[in-house]
XYZ file of N, CA and C in Angstrom:
441
model
N 51.770 -22.981 22.467
C 50.448 -22.950 21.880
C 49.478 -23.957 22.500
N 49.922 -25.163 22.922
C 48.959 -26.104 23.495
C 48.291 -25.522 24.736
N 49.037 -24.727 25.514
C 48.467 -24.118 26.710
C 47.325 -23.169 26.340
N 47.490 -22.345 25.326
C 46.482 -21.400 24.888
C 45.255 -22.123 24.371
N 45.449 -23.176 23.628
C 44.344 -23.956 23.082
C 43.537 -24.607 24.204
N 44.201 -25.177 25.206
C 43.473 -25.814 26.302
C 42.786 -24.762 27.173
N 43.401 -23.598 27.363
C 42.774 -22.523 28.119
C 41.526 -22.017 27.394
N 41.610 -21.855 26.085
C 40.473 -21.425 25.286
C 39.356 -22.462 25.351
N 39.713 -23.713 25.282
C 38.725 -24.784 25.371
C 38.028 -24.772 26.731
N 38.786 -24.571 27.791
C 38.226 -24.507 29.136
C 37.283 -23.313 29.281
N 37.671 -22.164 28.734
C 36.814 -20.987 28.790
C 35.508 -21.194 28.021
N 35.596 -21.822 26.869
C 34.394 -22.093 26.074
C 33.454 -23.023 26.824
N 33.993 -24.078 27.439
C 33.160 -25.006 28.207
C 32.532 -24.303 29.408
N 33.290 -23.462 30.076
C 32.771 -22.730 31.237
C 31.640 -21.794 30.817
N 31.831 -21.101 29.709
C 30.801 -20.205 29.201
C 29.535 -20.986 28.843
N 29.683 -22.138 28.218
C 28.534 -22.976 27.853
C 27.785 -23.426 29.099
N 28.501 -23.781 30.144
C 27.857 -24.209 31.390
C 27.074 -23.059 32.010
N 27.654 -21.870 32.025
C 26.968 -20.701 32.573
C 25.688 -20.429 31.784
N 25.745 -20.507 30.474
C 24.550 -20.297 29.650
C 23.481 -21.330 29.950
N 23.868 -22.578 30.087
C 22.898 -23.630 30.398
C 22.242 -23.408 31.754
N 22.980 -22.897 32.696
C 22.416 -22.620 34.011
C 21.470 -21.429 33.987
N 21.696 -20.488 33.083
C 20.860 -19.296 33.014
C 19.556 -19.519 32.256
N 19.478 -20.455 31.359
C 18.295 -20.670 30.523
C 17.038 -20.903 31.355
N 17.043 -21.778 32.377
C 15.810 -21.946 33.155
C 15.366 -20.659 33.837
N 16.279 -19.831 34.306
C 15.916 -18.583 34.957
C 15.312 -17.606 33.954
N 15.838 -17.552 32.757
C 15.299 -16.660 31.740
C 13.899 -17.074 31.344
N 13.657 -18.361 31.155
C 12.328 -18.801 30.745
C 11.326 -18.640 31.880
N 11.769 -18.781 33.134
C 10.886 -18.581 34.267
C 10.421 -17.131 34.325
N 11.280 -16.210 34.024
C 10.928 -14.793 34.070
C 9.863 -14.459 33.039
N 9.842 -15.155 31.934
C 8.883 -14.875 30.877
C 7.563 -15.600 31.075
N 7.479 -16.535 31.980
C 6.256 -17.326 32.129
C 5.720 -17.251 33.550
N 5.791 -16.071 34.157
C 5.251 -15.887 35.490
C 3.731 -15.826 35.456
N 3.142 -15.591 36.619
C 1.682 -15.592 36.697
C 1.056 -14.263 36.258
N -0.226 -14.325 36.051
C -1.053 -13.139 35.910
C -1.802 -13.036 37.233
N -1.380 -12.087 38.075
C -1.968 -11.925 39.397
C -3.182 -11.014 39.309
N -4.318 -11.486 39.829
C -5.542 -10.695 39.868
C -5.900 -10.515 41.333
N -5.928 -9.272 41.773
C -6.211 -8.979 43.185
C -7.423 -8.077 43.301
N -8.385 -8.501 44.120
C -9.473 -7.624 44.526
C -8.886 -6.759 45.636
N -8.569 -5.521 45.314
C -7.812 -4.675 46.239
C -8.704 -3.999 47.269
N -9.836 -3.453 46.832
C -10.771 -2.844 47.774
C -12.136 -2.711 47.132
N -13.132 -2.461 47.990
C -14.495 -2.224 47.525
C -15.025 -0.998 48.254
N -15.845 -0.202 47.548
C -16.445 0.961 48.186
C -17.879 1.130 47.708
N -18.701 1.645 48.605
C -20.108 1.876 48.290
C -20.238 2.972 47.234
N -21.211 2.832 46.353
C -21.508 3.827 45.327
C -22.716 4.626 45.799
N -22.648 5.948 45.650
C -23.813 6.775 45.987
C -25.003 6.306 45.174
N -26.139 6.116 45.829
C -27.335 5.658 45.132
C -27.456 4.143 45.103
N -26.503 3.434 45.683
C -26.577 1.969 45.751
C -25.587 1.299 44.821
N -25.114 0.167 45.249
C -24.147 -0.588 44.462
C -22.771 -0.553 45.102
N -21.870 -1.289 44.493
C -20.528 -1.438 45.035
C -19.511 -1.293 43.898
N -18.458 -0.553 44.166
C -17.376 -0.400 43.195
C -16.212 -1.277 43.655
N -15.762 -2.162 42.778
C -14.653 -3.068 43.082
C -13.402 -2.597 42.346
N -12.304 -2.513 43.087
C -11.017 -2.106 42.534
C -10.150 -3.353 42.372
N -9.776 -3.664 41.143
C -8.939 -4.830 40.847
C -7.561 -4.380 40.375
N -6.526 -5.056 40.865
C -5.176 -4.865 40.354
C -4.796 -6.095 39.541
N -4.256 -5.883 38.356
C -3.768 -6.953 37.493
C -2.260 -6.772 37.368
N -1.504 -7.729 37.860
C -0.041 -7.691 37.778
C 0.382 -8.732 36.739
N 0.736 -8.244 35.564
C 1.037 -9.123 34.440
C 2.531 -9.464 34.419
N 2.852 -10.652 34.907
C 4.233 -11.134 34.942
C 4.433 -12.301 33.977
N 3.598 -12.371 32.950
C 3.592 -13.526 32.044
C 4.613 -13.449 30.924
N 5.124 -12.270 30.632
C 6.000 -12.116 29.477
C 5.230 -11.803 28.210
N 3.876 -11.674 28.324
C 3.029 -11.364 27.167
C 2.128 -10.189 27.507
N 1.873 -9.341 26.532
C 0.832 -8.329 26.665
C -0.473 -8.956 26.210
N -1.573 -8.596 26.865
C -2.874 -9.153 26.493
C -3.736 -8.051 25.883
N -4.090 -8.241 24.607
C -4.965 -7.306 23.916
C -6.405 -7.526 24.336
N -6.732 -8.747 24.752
C -8.070 -9.082 25.215
C -8.017 -9.885 26.498
N -8.815 -9.476 27.494
C -8.932 -10.245 28.727
C -10.284 -9.922 29.354
N -11.212 -10.866 29.225
C -12.561 -10.695 29.756
C -12.881 -11.813 30.721
N -13.546 -11.439 31.827
C -13.878 -12.400 32.869
C -15.379 -12.418 33.112
N -15.867 -13.586 33.501
C -17.234 -13.736 33.989
C -17.121 -13.990 35.488
N -17.712 -13.089 36.272
C -17.639 -13.176 37.726
C -19.012 -13.496 38.300
N -19.060 -14.410 39.252
C -20.286 -14.689 39.992
C -20.176 -13.956 41.324
N -21.162 -13.119 41.614
C -21.181 -12.339 42.848
C -22.052 -13.101 43.850
N -21.453 -13.493 44.987
C -22.179 -14.220 46.021
C -22.546 -13.261 47.142
N -23.811 -13.339 47.574
C -24.275 -12.428 48.620
C -23.790 -12.882 49.995
N -24.231 -12.185 51.031
C -23.800 -12.476 52.391
C -24.143 -13.870 52.866
N -25.137 -14.507 52.247
C -25.521 -15.884 52.596
C -24.774 -16.915 51.754
N -23.881 -16.453 50.879
C -23.133 -17.370 50.019
C -23.920 -17.841 48.810
N -25.009 -17.160 48.493
C -25.864 -17.513 47.355
C -25.513 -16.597 46.188
N -25.433 -17.169 44.990
C -25.102 -16.377 43.794
C -26.191 -15.337 43.563
N -25.778 -14.093 43.572
C -26.697 -12.982 43.369
C -26.824 -12.646 41.890
N -25.688 -12.706 41.168
C -25.688 -12.370 39.739
C -24.363 -12.743 39.099
N -24.362 -12.782 37.775
C -23.135 -12.923 36.985
C -22.816 -11.565 36.392
N -21.538 -11.262 36.351
C -21.080 -9.979 35.847
C -19.950 -10.227 34.862
N -20.062 -9.679 33.659
C -18.983 -9.786 32.675
C -18.174 -8.502 32.707
N -16.850 -8.649 32.801
C -15.979 -7.476 32.856
C -14.843 -7.628 31.855
N -14.516 -6.514 31.237
C -13.417 -6.461 30.270
C -12.260 -5.728 30.936
N -11.156 -6.434 31.174
C -9.998 -5.855 31.859
C -8.876 -5.478 30.897
N -9.086 -5.668 29.615
C -8.012 -5.402 28.656
C -7.892 -3.906 28.386
N -6.723 -3.521 27.941
C -5.508 -4.302 27.702
C -4.715 -4.475 29.000
N -3.882 -5.520 29.029
C -2.998 -5.785 30.154
C -1.564 -5.829 29.633
N -0.845 -4.714 29.718
C 0.526 -4.667 29.208
C 1.472 -5.571 30.006
N 2.482 -6.062 29.340
C 3.467 -6.947 29.956
C 4.254 -6.198 31.035
N 4.556 -6.901 32.119
C 5.380 -6.392 33.220
C 4.852 -5.077 33.789
N 3.522 -4.957 33.849
C 2.897 -3.753 34.394
C 1.812 -4.149 35.379
N 1.522 -3.257 36.291
C 0.374 -3.398 37.175
C -0.693 -2.444 36.669
N -1.892 -2.978 36.454
C -2.988 -2.199 35.900
C -4.139 -2.172 36.896
N -4.728 -1.005 37.112
C -5.880 -0.843 37.986
C -7.133 -0.778 37.123
N -8.132 -1.581 37.478
C -9.424 -1.550 36.778
C -10.522 -1.467 37.832
N -11.524 -0.620 37.586
C -12.663 -0.471 38.478
C -13.898 -1.034 37.801
N -14.678 -1.811 38.570
C -15.909 -2.390 38.045
C -17.025 -2.113 39.038
N -18.201 -1.797 38.517
C -19.339 -1.526 39.378
C -20.281 -2.722 39.408
N -20.713 -3.037 40.622
C -21.696 -4.097 40.837
C -22.961 -3.379 41.302
N -23.938 -3.217 40.416
C -25.124 -2.428 40.766
C -26.043 -3.162 41.756
N -26.769 -2.350 42.529
C -27.881 -2.808 43.356
C -27.519 -3.814 44.450
N -26.278 -3.831 44.891
C -25.893 -4.664 46.028
C -24.815 -3.903 46.805
N -24.963 -3.877 48.122
C -23.968 -3.157 48.925
C -22.705 -4.005 49.055
N -21.583 -3.352 49.227
C -20.308 -4.063 49.373
C -20.341 -5.005 50.573
N -20.997 -4.575 51.648
C -21.082 -5.399 52.849
C -21.890 -6.662 52.652
N -22.670 -6.713 51.574
C -23.473 -7.903 51.292
C -22.844 -8.786 50.212
N -21.579 -8.551 49.884
C -20.845 -9.420 48.955
C -19.853 -10.221 49.785
N -20.061 -11.531 49.839
C -19.174 -12.381 50.645
C -18.020 -12.946 49.830
N -18.275 -13.122 48.529
C -17.273 -13.784 47.696
C -17.509 -13.415 46.241
N -16.424 -13.338 45.491
C -16.515 -13.159 44.044
C -15.801 -14.344 43.417
N -16.554 -15.095 42.636
C -16.036 -16.298 41.982
C -15.668 -15.971 40.545
N -14.411 -16.208 40.191
C -14.003 -16.098 38.790
C -14.536 -17.342 38.097
N -15.713 -17.182 37.521
C -16.448 -18.300 36.933
C -15.807 -18.757 35.623
N -15.388 -17.795 34.805
C -14.847 -18.130 33.486
C -14.003 -16.963 32.980
N -13.015 -17.279 32.175
C -12.274 -16.266 31.428
C -12.774 -16.418 29.992
N -13.649 -15.502 29.585
C -14.312 -15.627 28.284
C -13.427 -15.200 27.125
N -12.378 -14.421 27.428
C -11.415 -14.044 26.399
C -10.052 -13.858 27.049
N -9.050 -14.494 26.450
C -7.668 -14.309 26.873
C -6.833 -14.308 25.592
N -6.564 -13.114 25.105
C -5.938 -12.928 23.795
C -4.604 -12.211 23.924
N -3.508 -12.983 23.933
C -2.206 -12.307 23.917
C -2.060 -11.494 22.630
N -1.370 -10.386 22.725
C -1.185 -9.530 21.554
C -0.471 -10.302 20.455
N -1.033 -10.271 19.240
C -0.492 -10.919 18.042
C -0.377 -12.437 18.174
N -1.218 -13.043 19.015
C -1.243 -14.504 19.170
C -2.688 -14.977 19.206
N -2.854 -16.290 19.130
C -4.181 -16.895 19.206
C -4.684 -16.879 20.646
N -6.004 -16.978 20.811
C -6.617 -17.099 22.137
C -5.946 -18.227 22.906
N -5.892 -18.098 24.230
C -5.297 -19.150 25.049
C -6.134 -19.352 26.305
N -5.896 -20.444 26.998
C -6.541 -20.737 28.271
C -5.716 -20.073 29.372
N -6.272 -19.066 30.023
C -5.523 -18.316 31.039
C -5.662 -18.894 32.444
N -6.598 -19.794 32.670
C -6.787 -20.312 34.023
C -5.500 -20.839 34.656
N -4.667 -21.593 33.927
C -3.448 -22.115 34.570
C -2.449 -21.047 35.005
N -2.485 -19.867 34.416
C -1.500 -18.837 34.769
C -2.045 -17.810 35.760
N -3.318 -17.936 36.150
C -3.929 -16.967 37.062
C -3.622 -17.286 38.516
N -3.299 -16.252 39.264
C -3.178 -16.336 40.717
C -4.093 -15.254 41.271
N -5.014 -15.651 42.153
C -5.998 -14.719 42.685
C -5.705 -14.368 44.134
N -6.113 -13.169 44.524
C -5.976 -12.741 45.903
C -6.964 -11.633 46.206
N -7.152 -11.355 47.500
C -8.065 -10.296 47.902
C -7.554 -9.617 49.163
N -7.603 -8.297 49.156
C -7.318 -7.491 50.352
C -8.630 -6.930 50.894
N -9.714 -7.164 50.189
C -11.036 -6.667 50.581
C -11.692 -7.675 51.519
N -12.847 -7.303 52.046
C -13.571 -8.215 52.942
C -14.110 -9.435 52.185
N -14.420 -9.270 50.915
C -14.894 -10.391 50.100
C -13.695 -11.167 49.557
N -13.834 -12.483 49.456
C -12.798 -13.315 48.880
C -12.936 -13.320 47.363
N -11.807 -13.498 46.673
C -11.791 -13.682 45.220
C -11.254 -15.078 44.977
N -12.078 -15.953 44.375
C -11.719 -17.357 44.211
C -11.987 -17.812 42.779
N -11.352 -18.960 42.436
C -11.659 -19.567 41.135
C -12.092 -20.990 41.329
């Protein structure tokens, strides 16, 4: 019997060690970034530019509310206008495509889009939160997306 007891004790300790090693990986998976990518821009008939954004939600939370204030900078790097956009909802572990129109400016005359503010970041069934620390921005378009 002493052999069985010591073997059981060793197995329990080994299992506890494995669990302790897995905890950081599990929590990392739930607290990944919210990736916002300006994927492409295209001219709108009659003037203006349509911006295609991809939102890759790797945070472990669904967002019932997500609104951004964007500053559109023209070809000279001067702020042309502020644009408020509502990107919600953003389901957890999903990539979401959102299209936004920027009226009266051609895509070729947009040098940069500045994420000026996140006016709403509301995880589902939770209080508002500050999303800036979890945002990662990128752009595949000619204009840069920056914060």
